[in-house]
C-alpha positions in Angstrom: -19.1 -10.6 1.5 -16.5 -9.7 -1.2 -16.4 -6.2 0.7 -15.7 -8.1 4.3 -12.9 -10.2 2.6 -11.5 -7.2 1.4 -11.8 -5.5 5.0 -9.6 -8.3 6.1 -6.9 -8.5 3.6 -6.4 -4.7 3.8 -6.6 -5.0 7.6 -4.0 -7.7 7.7 -2.3 -5.6 4.9 -1.9 -3.1 7.6 -1.2 -5.4 10.3 1.9 -6.7 8.2 3.0 -2.7 7.4 2.9 -2.3 11.3 5.7 -5.5 11.5 7.9 -4.2 9.1 7.6 -0.7 11.1 8.5 -2.7 14.1 11.3 -4.7 12.2 12.8 -1.0 11.5 13.3 0.0 14.9 14.5 -3.8 16.1 17.0 -2.9 13.3 18.0 0.3 14.5 18.2 -0.9 18.1 20.1 -3.7 17.0 22.6 -2.0 14.8 23.7 1.0 17.7 23.7 -2.1 20.5 26.1 -3.6 17.6 28.1 -0.3 17.2 28.6 0.1 21.0 30.4 -3.6 21.2 32.5 -2.2 17.7 31.1 -4.8 15.2 28.2 -4.4 12.8 25.0 -6.3 11.7 26.0 -6.9 8.0 23.1 -5.2 5.7 21.0 -3.9 8.3 20.6 -0.4 6.9 19.4 -2.3 3.2 16.8 -4.6 5.2 15.6 -1.2 7.3 15.2 0.4 4.0 13.5 -2.7 2.7 11.1 -2.9 5.8 10.2 0.7 5.1 9.2 0.4 1.6 7.3 -2.9 2.6 5.5 -0.8 5.5 4.7 1.9 3.0 3.1 -0.2 0.1 1.6 -2.6 2.2 -0.2 0.2 4.1 -1.6 2.1 1.1 -4.6 0.2 1.0 -5.4 -0.1 5.0 -5.4 3.8 5.3 -6.7 4.4 2.0 -9.7 2.3 3.9 -9.7 3.7 6.7 -10.2 7.3 5.2 -6.2 8.2 6.2 -5.0 9.5 3.0 -5.0 13.4 2.9 -7.9 14.8 0.3 -8.2 18.3 -0.6 -11.8 19.4 -0.5 -11.1 22.9 -1.1 -12.8 23.0 -4.3 -14.9 19.9 -4.2 -16.6 21.3 -0.9 -17.9 24.9 -3.0 -19.7 22.1 -5.9 -22.9 21.1 -5.4 -23.7 17.2 -4.3 -24.1 16.2 -8.0 -21.2 18.0 -9.2 -19.3 16.3 -6.1 -20.4 13.1 -7.0 -19.1 13.4 -10.7 -15.9 14.9 -9.4 -15.7 11.7 -7.5 -16.2 9.6 -10.1 -13.8 11.2 -12.4 -11.0 11.0 -9.7 -11.4 7.8 -8.5 -11.7 6.3 -12.5 -8.4 8.4 -13.3 -6.8 7.0 -9.6 -7.8 3.2 -10.6 -6.4 3.9 -13.9 -3.0 5.0 -12.6 -2.7 2.8 -10.2 -3.4 -0.5 -12.3 -0.4 0.5 -14.2 1.3 1.2 -11.6 0.6 -2.1 -10.0 1.3 -4.0 -13.4 4.7 -2.8 -13.9 5.4 -3.2 -10.0 4.6 -7.2 -10.4 6.2 -7.0 -13.9 9.6 -5.6 -12.3 8.8 -8.7 -9.4 8.6 -11.0 -12.4 11.5 -9.7 -14.3 13.6 -10.0 -10.9 12.4 -13.6 -10.3 12.8 -14.8 -13.9 16.9 -13.3 -14.2 17.6 -14.4 -10.9 18.7 -11.1 -10.0 20.7 -10.8 -6.4 21.1 -8.2 -4.1 24.6 -6.3 -4.2 24.8 -6.1 -0.6 26.6 -7.9 1.8 23.9 -10.3 2.3 23.3 -11.9 -0.9 19.6 -13.1 -1.7 16.9 -12.8 -4.9 16.0 -9.4 -5.1 12.6 -10.3 -6.0 11.9 -10.8 -2.1 11.9 -7.5 -1.3 10.0 -6.0 -4.5 7.2 -8.4 -4.1 5.9 -5.8 -1.4 5.5 -3.0 -3.4 3.7 -5.5 -5.9 1.4 -6.7 -3.6 0.9 -3.4 -1.9 0.2 -1.3 -4.9 -2.1 -4.0 -6.1 -4.0 -4.0 -2.7 -4.3 -0.1 -2.8 -5.9 -0.6 -6.4 -8.3 -3.0 -5.3 -9.4 -0.7 -2.5 -9.9 2.1 -4.9 -11.4 0.4 -7.5 -14.2 -0.5 -4.5 -15.2 2.6 -4.0 -15.5 3.3 -7.5 -17.8 0.5 -7.7 -19.7 1.7 -4.4 -19.9 5.4 -5.9 -21.3 3.9 -9.2 -23.8 2.1 -7.5 -24.7 5.5 -5.4 -23.1 4.4 -2.0 -20.8 6.0 0.2 -17.3 5.3 -0.5 -15.4 3.3 2.2 -13.2 6.0 2.9 -15.8 8.5 3.8 -17.8 6.0 5.9 -14.5 5.0 7.8 -13.6 8.7 8.3 -16.9 9.2 10.0 -16.3 6.4 12.2 -13.1 7.7 13.4 -14.4 11.4 13.8 -17.3 10.1 16.0 
């Protein structure tokens, strides 16, 4: 039940990442057209940069869940299945700790920007916590995805990134 909820959550996060990719394309085309008409769109480059960051961070959990992240199995492929499982447990546990620290600090950054009412420095003024929010949410979802797979491996189940990678190949 909770796994299906996370599945939907990560999928929608992936869709949102796609929306930000389309936003980048629209901004680039609009900026090209504006330059042809000897004008410019204020802060278009800034918004395209924030869209790139949002797309990257919001896509982390979805791409991890689908098995799209790069894994180097040169060494682990030569280990016994028990050693592979132990290695996977250690790597996932380490990843959860590291990504949880990153998520905590990302959310702290958003909160600090919100609390101090930080504004952008570009031509268009807006609260800086708004574009920062995509990083906090994306990294937190990524941490949840890794944590769920860690729990699956502890419970002697196949991690989602392995199941979904196999489904993509078939």
